[in-house]
Coordinates of C-alpha atoms and ligand atoms in Angstrom, one line a residue:
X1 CA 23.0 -88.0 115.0
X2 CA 25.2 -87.2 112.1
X3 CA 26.9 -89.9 110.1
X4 CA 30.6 -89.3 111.5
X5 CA 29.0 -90.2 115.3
X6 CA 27.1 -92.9 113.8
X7 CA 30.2 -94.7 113.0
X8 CA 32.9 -93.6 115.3
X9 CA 33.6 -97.4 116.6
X10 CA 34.1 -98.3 113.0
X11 CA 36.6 -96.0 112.6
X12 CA 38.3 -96.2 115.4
X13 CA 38.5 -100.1 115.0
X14 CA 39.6 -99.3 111.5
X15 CA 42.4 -96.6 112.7
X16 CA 43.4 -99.3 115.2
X17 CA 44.3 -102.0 112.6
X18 CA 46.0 -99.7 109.9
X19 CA 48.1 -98.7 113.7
X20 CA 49.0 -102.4 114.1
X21 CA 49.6 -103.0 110.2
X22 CA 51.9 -100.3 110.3
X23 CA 54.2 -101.1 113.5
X24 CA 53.9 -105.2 112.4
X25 CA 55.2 -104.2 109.4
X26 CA 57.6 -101.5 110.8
X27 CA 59.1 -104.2 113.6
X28 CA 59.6 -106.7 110.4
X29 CA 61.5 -104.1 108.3
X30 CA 63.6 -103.3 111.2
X31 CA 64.5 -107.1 112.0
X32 CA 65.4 -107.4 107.7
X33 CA 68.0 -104.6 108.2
X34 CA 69.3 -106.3 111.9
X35 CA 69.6 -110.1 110.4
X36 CA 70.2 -111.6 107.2
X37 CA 66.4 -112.3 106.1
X38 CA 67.7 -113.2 102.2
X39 CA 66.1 -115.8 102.5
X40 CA 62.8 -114.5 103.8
X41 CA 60.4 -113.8 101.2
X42 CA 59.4 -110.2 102.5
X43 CA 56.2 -109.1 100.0
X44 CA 54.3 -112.7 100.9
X45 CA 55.3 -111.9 104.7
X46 CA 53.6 -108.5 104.3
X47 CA 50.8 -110.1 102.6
X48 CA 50.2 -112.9 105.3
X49 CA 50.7 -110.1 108.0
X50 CA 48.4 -107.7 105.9
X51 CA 45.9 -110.8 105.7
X52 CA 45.7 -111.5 109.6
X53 CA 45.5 -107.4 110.0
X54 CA 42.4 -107.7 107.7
X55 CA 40.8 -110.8 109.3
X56 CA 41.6 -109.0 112.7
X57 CA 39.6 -105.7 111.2
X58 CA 37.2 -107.1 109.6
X59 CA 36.2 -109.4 112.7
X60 CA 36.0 -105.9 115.2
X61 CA 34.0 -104.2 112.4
X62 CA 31.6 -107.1 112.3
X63 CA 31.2 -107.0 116.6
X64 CA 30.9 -103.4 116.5
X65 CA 28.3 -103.8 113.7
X66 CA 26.1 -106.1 115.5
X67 CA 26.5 -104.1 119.0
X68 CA 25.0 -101.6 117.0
X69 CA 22.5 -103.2 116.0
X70 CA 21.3 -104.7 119.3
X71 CA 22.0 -101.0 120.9
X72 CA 19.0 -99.6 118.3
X73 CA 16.8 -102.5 118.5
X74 CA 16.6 -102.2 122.2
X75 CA 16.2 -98.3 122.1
X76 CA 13.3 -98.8 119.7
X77 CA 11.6 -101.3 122.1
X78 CA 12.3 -98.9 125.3
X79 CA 11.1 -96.0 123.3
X80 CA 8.0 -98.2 122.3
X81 CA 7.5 -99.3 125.4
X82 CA 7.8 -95.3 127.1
X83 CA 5.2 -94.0 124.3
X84 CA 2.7 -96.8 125.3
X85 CA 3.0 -96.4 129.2
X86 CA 2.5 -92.4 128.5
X87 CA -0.8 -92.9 126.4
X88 CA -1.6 -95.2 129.1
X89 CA -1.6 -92.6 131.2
X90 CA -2.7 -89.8 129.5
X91 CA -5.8 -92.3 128.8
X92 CA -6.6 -92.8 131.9
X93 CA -5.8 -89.1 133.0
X94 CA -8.6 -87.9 130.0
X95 CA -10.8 -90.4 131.0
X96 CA -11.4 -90.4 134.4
X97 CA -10.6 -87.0 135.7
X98 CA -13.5 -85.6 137.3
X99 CA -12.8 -82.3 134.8
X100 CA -15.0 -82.7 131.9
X101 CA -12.8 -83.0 128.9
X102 CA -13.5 -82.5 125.0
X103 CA -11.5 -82.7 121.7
X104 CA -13.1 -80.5 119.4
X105 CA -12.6 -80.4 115.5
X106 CA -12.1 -77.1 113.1
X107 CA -15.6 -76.4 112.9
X108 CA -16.9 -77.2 116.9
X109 CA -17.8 -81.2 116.0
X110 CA -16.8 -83.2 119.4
X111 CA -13.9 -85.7 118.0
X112 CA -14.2 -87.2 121.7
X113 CA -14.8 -86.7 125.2
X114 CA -14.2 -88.1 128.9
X115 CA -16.6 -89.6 131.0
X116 CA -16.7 -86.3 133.1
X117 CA -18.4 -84.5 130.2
X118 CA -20.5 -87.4 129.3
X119 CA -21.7 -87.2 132.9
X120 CA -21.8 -83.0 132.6
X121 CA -24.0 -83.3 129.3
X122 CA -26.5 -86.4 130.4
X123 CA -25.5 -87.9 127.1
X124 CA -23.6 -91.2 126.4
X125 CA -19.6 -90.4 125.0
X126 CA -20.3 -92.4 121.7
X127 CA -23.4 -89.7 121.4
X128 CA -21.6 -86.9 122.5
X129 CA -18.8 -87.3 119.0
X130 CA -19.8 -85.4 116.1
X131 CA -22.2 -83.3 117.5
X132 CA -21.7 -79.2 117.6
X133 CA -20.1 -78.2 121.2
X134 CA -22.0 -74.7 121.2
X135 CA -25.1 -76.5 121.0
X136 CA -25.1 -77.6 124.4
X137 CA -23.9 -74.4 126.1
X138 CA -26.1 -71.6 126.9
X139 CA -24.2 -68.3 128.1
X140 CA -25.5 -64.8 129.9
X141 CA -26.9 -62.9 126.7
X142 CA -25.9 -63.9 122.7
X143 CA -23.5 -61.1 122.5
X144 CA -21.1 -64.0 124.8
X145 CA -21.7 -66.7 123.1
X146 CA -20.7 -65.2 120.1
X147 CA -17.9 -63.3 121.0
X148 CA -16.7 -66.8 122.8
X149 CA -17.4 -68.5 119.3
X150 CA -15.3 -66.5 117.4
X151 CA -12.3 -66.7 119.9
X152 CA -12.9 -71.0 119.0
X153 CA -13.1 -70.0 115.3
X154 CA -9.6 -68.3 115.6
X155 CA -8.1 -69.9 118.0
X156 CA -7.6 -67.9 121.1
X157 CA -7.5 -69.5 124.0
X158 CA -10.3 -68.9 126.8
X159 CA -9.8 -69.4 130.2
X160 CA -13.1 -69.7 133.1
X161 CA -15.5 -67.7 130.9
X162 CA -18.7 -68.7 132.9
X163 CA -21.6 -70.8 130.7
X164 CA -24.3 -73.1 131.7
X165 CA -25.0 -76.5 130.5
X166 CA -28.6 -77.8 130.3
X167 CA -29.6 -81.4 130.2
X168 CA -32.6 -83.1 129.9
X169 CA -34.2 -82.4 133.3
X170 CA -32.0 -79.7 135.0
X171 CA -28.5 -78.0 134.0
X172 CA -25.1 -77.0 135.2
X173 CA -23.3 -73.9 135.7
X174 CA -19.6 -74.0 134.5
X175 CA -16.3 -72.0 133.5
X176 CA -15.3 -72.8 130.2
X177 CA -11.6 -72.8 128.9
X178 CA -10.3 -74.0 125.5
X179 CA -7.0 -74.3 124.0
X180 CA -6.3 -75.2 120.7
X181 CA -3.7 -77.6 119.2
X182 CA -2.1 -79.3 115.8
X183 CA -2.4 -83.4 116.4
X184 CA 0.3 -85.3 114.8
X185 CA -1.7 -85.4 111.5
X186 CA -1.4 -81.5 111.2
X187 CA -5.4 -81.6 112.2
X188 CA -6.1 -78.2 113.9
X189 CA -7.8 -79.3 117.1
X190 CA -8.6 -77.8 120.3
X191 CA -9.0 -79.1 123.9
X192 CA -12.3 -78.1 126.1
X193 CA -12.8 -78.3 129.6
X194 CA -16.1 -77.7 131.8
X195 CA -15.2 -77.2 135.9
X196 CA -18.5 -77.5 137.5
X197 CA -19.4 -74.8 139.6
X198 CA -23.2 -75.4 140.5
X199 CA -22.2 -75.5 143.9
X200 CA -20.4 -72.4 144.3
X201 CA -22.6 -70.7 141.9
X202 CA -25.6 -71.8 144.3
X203 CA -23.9 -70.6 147.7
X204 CA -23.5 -67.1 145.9
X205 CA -26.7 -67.0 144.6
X206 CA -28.1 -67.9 148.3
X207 CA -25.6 -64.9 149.9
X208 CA -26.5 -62.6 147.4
X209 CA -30.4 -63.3 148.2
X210 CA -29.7 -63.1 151.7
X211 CA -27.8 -59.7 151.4
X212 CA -31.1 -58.7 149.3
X213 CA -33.3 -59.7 152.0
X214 CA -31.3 -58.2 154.7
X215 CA -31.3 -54.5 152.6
X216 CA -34.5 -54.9 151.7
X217 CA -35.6 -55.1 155.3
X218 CA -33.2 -52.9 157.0
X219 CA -35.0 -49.6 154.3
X220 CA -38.0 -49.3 156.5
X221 CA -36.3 -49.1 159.9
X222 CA -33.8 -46.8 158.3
X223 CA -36.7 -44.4 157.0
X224 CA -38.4 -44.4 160.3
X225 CA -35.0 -42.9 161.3
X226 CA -34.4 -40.4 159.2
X227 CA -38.5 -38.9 159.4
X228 CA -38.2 -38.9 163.1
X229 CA -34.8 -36.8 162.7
X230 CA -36.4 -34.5 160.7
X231 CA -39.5 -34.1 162.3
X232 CA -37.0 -33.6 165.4
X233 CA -35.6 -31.1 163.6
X234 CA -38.2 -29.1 162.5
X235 CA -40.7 -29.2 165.1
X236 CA -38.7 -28.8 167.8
X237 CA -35.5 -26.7 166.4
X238 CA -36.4 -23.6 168.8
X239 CA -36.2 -26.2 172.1
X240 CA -33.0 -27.6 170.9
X241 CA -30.2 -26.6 172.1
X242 CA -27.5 -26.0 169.5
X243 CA -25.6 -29.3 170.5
X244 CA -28.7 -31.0 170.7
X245 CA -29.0 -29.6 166.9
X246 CA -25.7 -30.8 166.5
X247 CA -25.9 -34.3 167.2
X248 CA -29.4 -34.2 165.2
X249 CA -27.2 -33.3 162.3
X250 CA -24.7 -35.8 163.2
X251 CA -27.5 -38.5 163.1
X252 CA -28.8 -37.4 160.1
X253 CA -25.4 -37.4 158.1
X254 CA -25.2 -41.5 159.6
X255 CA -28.8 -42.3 158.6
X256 CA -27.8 -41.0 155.2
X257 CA -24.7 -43.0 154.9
X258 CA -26.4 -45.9 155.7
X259 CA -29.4 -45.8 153.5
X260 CA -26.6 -45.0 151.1
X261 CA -24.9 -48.2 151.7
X262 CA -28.0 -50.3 152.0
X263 CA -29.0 -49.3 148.4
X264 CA -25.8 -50.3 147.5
X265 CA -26.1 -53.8 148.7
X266 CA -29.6 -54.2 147.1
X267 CA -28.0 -52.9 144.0
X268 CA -25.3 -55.2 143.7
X269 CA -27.5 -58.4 144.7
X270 CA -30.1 -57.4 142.0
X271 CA -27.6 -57.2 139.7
X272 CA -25.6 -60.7 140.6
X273 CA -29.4 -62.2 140.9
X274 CA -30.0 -61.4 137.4
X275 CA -33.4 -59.8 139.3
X276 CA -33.2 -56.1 137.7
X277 CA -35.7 -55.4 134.9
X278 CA -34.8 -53.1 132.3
X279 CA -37.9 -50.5 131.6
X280 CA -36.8 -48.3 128.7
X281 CA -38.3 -44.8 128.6
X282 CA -37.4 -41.1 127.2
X283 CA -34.8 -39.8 129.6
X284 CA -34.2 -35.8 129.1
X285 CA -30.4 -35.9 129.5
X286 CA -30.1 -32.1 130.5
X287 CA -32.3 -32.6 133.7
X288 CA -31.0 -35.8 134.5
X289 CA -27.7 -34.7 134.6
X290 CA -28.4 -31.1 136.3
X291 CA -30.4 -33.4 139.4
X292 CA -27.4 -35.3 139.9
X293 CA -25.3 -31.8 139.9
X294 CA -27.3 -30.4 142.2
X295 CA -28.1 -33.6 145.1
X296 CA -23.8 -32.3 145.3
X297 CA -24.3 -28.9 146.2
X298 CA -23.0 -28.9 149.5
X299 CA -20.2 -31.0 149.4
X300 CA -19.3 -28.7 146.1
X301 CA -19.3 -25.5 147.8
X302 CA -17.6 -26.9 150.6
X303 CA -14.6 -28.0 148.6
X304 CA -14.9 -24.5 146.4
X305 CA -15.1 -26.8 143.7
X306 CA -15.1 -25.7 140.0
X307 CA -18.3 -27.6 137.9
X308 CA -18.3 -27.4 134.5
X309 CA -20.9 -28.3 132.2
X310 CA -20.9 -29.5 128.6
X311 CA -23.8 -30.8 127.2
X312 CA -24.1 -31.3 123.9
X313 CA -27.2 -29.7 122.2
X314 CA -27.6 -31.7 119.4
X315 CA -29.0 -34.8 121.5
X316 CA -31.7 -34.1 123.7
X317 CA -33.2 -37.5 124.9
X318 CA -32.3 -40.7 124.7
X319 CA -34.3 -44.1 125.3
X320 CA -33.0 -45.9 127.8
X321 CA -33.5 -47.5 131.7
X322 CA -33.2 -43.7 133.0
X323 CA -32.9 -45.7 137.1
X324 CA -29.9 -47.3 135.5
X325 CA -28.6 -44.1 134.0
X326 CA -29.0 -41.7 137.0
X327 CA -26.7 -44.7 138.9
X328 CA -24.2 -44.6 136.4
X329 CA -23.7 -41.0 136.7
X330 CA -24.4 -40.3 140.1
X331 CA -21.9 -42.5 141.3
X332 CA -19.1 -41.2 138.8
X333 CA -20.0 -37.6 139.9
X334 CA -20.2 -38.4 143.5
X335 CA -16.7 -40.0 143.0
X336 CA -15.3 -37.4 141.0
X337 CA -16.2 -34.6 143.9
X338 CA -15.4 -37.0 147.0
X339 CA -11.6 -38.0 145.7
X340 CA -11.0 -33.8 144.2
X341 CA -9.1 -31.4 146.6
X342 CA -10.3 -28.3 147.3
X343 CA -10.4 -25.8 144.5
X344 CA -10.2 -28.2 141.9
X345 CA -12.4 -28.8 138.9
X346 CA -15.1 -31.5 138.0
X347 CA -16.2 -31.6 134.3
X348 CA -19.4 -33.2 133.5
X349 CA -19.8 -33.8 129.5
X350 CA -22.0 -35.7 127.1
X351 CA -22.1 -35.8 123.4
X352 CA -23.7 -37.6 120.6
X353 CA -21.4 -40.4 118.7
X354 CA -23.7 -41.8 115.9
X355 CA -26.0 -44.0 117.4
X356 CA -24.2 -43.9 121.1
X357 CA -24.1 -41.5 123.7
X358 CA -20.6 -40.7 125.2
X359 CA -20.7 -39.8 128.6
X360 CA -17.2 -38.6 130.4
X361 CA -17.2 -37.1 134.1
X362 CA -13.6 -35.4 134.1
X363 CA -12.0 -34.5 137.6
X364 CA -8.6 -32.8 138.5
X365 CA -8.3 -34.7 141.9
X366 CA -6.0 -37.5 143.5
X367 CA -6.2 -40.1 140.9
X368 CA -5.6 -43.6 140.9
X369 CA -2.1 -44.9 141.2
X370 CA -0.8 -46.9 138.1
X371 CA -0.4 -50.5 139.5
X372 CA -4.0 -50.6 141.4
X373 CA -6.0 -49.3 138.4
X374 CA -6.7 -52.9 136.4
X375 CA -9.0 -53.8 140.3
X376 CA -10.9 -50.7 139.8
X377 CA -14.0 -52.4 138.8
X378 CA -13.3 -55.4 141.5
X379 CA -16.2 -55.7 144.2
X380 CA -15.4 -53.6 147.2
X381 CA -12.0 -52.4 145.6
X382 CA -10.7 -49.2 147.3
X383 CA -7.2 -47.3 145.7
X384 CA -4.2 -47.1 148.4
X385 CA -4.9 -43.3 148.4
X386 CA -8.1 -43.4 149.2
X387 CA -7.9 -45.4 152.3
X388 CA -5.7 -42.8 153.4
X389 CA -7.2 -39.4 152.6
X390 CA -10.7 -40.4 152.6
X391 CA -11.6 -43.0 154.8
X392 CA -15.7 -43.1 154.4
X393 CA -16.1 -45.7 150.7
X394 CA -17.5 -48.9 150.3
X395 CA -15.7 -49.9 146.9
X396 CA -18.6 -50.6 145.2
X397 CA -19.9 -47.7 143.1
X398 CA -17.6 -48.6 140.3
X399 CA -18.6 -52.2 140.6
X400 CA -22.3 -51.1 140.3
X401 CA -21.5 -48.7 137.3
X402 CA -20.1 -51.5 135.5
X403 CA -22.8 -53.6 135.9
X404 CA -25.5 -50.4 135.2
X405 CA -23.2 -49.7 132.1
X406 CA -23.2 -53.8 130.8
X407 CA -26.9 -54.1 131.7
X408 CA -27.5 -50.7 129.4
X409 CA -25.3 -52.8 126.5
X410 CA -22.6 -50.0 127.0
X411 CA -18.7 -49.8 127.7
X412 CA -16.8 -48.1 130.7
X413 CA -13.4 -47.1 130.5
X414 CA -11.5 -44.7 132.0
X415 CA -7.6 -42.6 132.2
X416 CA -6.1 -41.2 135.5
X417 CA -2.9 -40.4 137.2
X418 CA -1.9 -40.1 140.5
X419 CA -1.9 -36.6 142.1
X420 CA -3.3 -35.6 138.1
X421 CA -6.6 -36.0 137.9
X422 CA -9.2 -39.3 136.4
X423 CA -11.4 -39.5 133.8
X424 CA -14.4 -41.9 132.9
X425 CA -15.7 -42.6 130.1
X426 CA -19.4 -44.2 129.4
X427 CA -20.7 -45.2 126.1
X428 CA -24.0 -46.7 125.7
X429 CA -26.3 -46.8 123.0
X430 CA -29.0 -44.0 121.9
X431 CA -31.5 -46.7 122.5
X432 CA -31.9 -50.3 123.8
Ligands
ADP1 P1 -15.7 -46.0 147.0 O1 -15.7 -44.6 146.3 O2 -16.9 -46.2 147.8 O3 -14.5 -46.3 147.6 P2 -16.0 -47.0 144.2 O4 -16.3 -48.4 143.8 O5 -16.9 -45.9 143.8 O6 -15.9 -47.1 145.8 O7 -14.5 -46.6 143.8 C1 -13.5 -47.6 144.0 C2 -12.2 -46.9 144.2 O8 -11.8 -46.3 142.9 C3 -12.2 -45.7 145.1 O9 -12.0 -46.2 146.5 C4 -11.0 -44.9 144.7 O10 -9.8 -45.5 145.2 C5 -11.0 -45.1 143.2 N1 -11.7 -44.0 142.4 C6 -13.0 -44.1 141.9 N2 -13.2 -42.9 141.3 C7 -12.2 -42.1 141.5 C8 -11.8 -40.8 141.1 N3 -12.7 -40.0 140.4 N4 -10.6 -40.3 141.4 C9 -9.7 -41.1 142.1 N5 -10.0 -42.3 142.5 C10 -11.2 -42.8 142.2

C-alpha cells in the first residue's frame, strides 16, 4: 500500500478543515464589508476561528489515527488467526492421509514424514528423520534407481515411477513421485510420496500367471492340431479333394495364427513375471537375420515386395540372448511386411556403432498417423489404419520388442508417416 493510500483519511480530514477555515473566514470578511465591525478586532477573530479550526483538525486526525490503528491490529490478529487454522490443516492433512508423505533435504536426509510412511517403512517417524530416503527403496535394476537419483539431485520432478519398499519381514510395491520446493528459509527441499500398490501389483501378477498358465497349456493341444493337419495333408493329399485341401489349408493358416498368439501371451506374461532368464551366447547376425527373411517368403512374394539387405561386414557376431534377439527382429520384420502395400520395399540393416549394434528395419508402407504414435509401445495398441486395412493384429509385438529390447539393456525408437513409410530403430549393446 503506498504511502498516499495509507493516509488518505488524514488528508481528507486535513482538506476538510483548511475548506471550513477558508469559508469561516470568507463569511466573516464578507459581514466586515456589510456592517461596521471598527470595533471588531479582526486578526484575534481569525486567530480564535483559526484556533477552533485546529482543535477541530487536530481532534479528526487523532480519530482517524486510532481507527487506524484498531483496523491493523485486528487485520494482524485475523491474519494470525487464518495462518494458524491453515497449518492446522495442512498438519493434519500431512499427517494422517493414508498417502505416505516425506520432506526430504538437499542431499536425500528425511527432514520429516507422516504416519502413512512410518507405517509404509515399519519404522517409528522420529527414526525415519535423518536417515537417507534411497536407502529404503529398492527399484527394477540399478540403472532406475540411479537415473531416479539424479532426477532428486536436480530437481526434476517424478511422477508414479514404480519402486518397492522392504521392511523388516516383508515389503511393499509403490509408485514414487517427488517434487521439490524452497521453504520459507530459502532451504531447497522436496516433497515425497509412496501410493501403495501391493494390491494391484498382486492382482496383475496373479492375471499375468494365469494368462501364463492358460498359454502354456493351450501349446500341446494346439500342436496336436497342426501334426494331425499335416499328416492329413500329406498322407492323404491324393484322396482329398481340392476343397477338402482347401479347408486343410484354411485350418492350417488358423492353427498358425493361434500358436502365434498363444506365444505372444506367454511372452508378455514372462516378461511382466520377471520369469525370463537371460542366457547370453555367440549369435551369427547374418544367419539370424537371413531365417527371419526367409520364415516371410510367402507373404513377400505375395505382396511383390522389394527386400533389401544391408549387413554390415565389419561385425560378425555379437553376444547376446540370441531368443530375445530373433523376437525383436521378427516381429519388426513381420510388421514391416504385414502394414507394406504391394510393390513396396522393406529394408533390413544392421551396423556396428562402437560397442552397440544398430539395428533399423525400414519399410515404405502405410505408416503410423502422427497423433497415435506416442501408444505405439502401449499393450495391445493397434494404429487407426490398421484396424481398417488389416484387420488380423493383436497389438502386442511392439509391446514385446520393447520389453526384448529393455531386457537386452538396449533402446527402441522409431520415425514414420502416414501413407510414407516407418522406420525402427534398435540399439543394444555388442555384449551383455
Ligand atoms: P499388431 O501388428 O499385432 O497390431 P504390434 O504391437 O506389432 O501389433 O503393432 C502395434 C501397431 O503399431 C500396429 O497395429 C500398427 O498400427 C502399428 N505398426 C507397427 N509397425 C508398423 C509398421 N511397420 N508400419 C505401420 N504401422 C505399424
Amino acid at each position: 500500500m503506498s504511502w498516499f493510500e495509507e493516509n488518505k483519511q488524514t488528508l481528507i480530514a486535513l482538506v476538510e478543515g483548511i475548506i471550513v477555515f477558508l469559508i469561516l473566514f470568507g463569511l466573516i470578511v464578507a459581514a466586515a464589508t456589510f456592517y461596521d465591525f471598527s470595533q471588531t478586532n479582526i486578526p484575534v477573530l481569525t486567530f480564535i476561528l483559526a484556533l477552533v479550526c485546529a482543535v477541530f483538525l487536530a481532534k479528526s486526525v487523532y480519530d482517524i489515527e486510532i481507527d487506524k490503528v484498531r483496523i491493523k491490529k485486528k487485520g494482524e490478529q485475523l491474519a494470525n488467526k487464518l495462518v494458524a487454522s491453515s497449518q492446522q490443516l495442512f498438519l493434519e492433512v500431512y499427517n494422517n492421509s493414508p498417502v505416505a508423505y516425506l520432506i526430504v533435504g538437499e542431499y536425500g536426509d528425511i527432514v520429516s514424514a507422516n504416519t502413512a510412511a512410518a507405517r509404509l517403512f515399519g519404522v517409528s517417524t522420529e527414526h525415519l528423520v535423518k536417515r537417507d530416503l534411497f536407502s529404503f527403496m529398492e527399484t527394477a535394476n540399478e540403472e532406475h534407481q540411479s537415473i531416479l537419483k539424479h532426477k532428486f539431485t536436480e530437481g526434476i520432478t517424478v511422477s508414479d515411477e514404480e519402486v518397492k519398499i522392504s521392511r523388516e519381514q516383508d515389503f511393499s510395491w509403490t509408485t514414487f513421485s517427488i517434487f521439490q520446493f524452497s521453504s520459507t528459509d530459502g532451504k531447497k527441499l522436496t516433497l515425497v510420496t509412496f501410493v501403495d500398490i501391493t494390491k494391484q501389483k498382486e492382482i496383475d501378477i496373479a492375471k499375468s500367471e494365469f494368462v501364463s498358465l492358460a498359454s502354456h497349456q493351450l501349446r500341446t493341444p494346439i500342436s496336436g492340431m497342426r501334426w494331425s493337419a499335416e499328416l492329413l495333408l500329406m498322407d492323404g493329399v491324393e484322396s482329398l479333394t481340392k476343397q477338402q485341401k482347401r479347408y486343410i489349408d484354411r485350418l492350417l493358416s488358423s492353427i498358425q495364427r493361434m500358436s502365434g498368439l498363444v506365444d505372444d501371451f506367454l511372452q508378455v506374461s514372462r516378461f511382466e513375471l520377471g520369469t525370463r532368464v537371460v542366457k547370453e551366447e555367440s549369435v551369427v547376425l547374418r544367419d539370424l537375420f537371413d531365417d527371419v527373411v526367409a520364415e516371410q517368403v510367402e507373404k513377400i512374394s505375395v505382396k511383390h515386395l522389394h527386400i533389401n539387405k544391408e549387413y554390415d561386414d565389419s561385425i560378425t557376431q555379437i553376444s547376446t540372448d540370441q531368443a530375445l534377439l530373433r523376437m525383436i527382429v521378427t516381429n519388426l520384420y513381420v510388421n514391416a511386411v504385414k502394414y507394406s502395400r504391394v510393390g513396396g520395399d522393406v529394408t533390413l540393416a544392421y551396423r556396428k556403432n562402437g560397442e552397440e549394434l544398430i539395428i533399423e528395419v525400414r519399410d515404405t508402407g502405410m505408416g503410423i498417423p502422427l497423433g497415435e504414435q506416442p501408444r505405439v509401445f502401449s499393450k495391445i495398441f493397434r494404429a487407426s489404419n490398421a484396424v481398417r486395412e488389416v484387420p488380423d493384429g493383436t497389438g502386442l509385438g511392439l509391446y514385446i520388442v520393447q520389453k526384448a529390447v529393455q531386457t537386452l539393456q538396449g533402446r527402441v525408437t522409431f520415425l514414420s508417416a502416414e501413407n510414407m513409410g516407418t522406420t525402427f530403430t534398435v540399439v543394444i549393446p555388442t555384449s551383455l
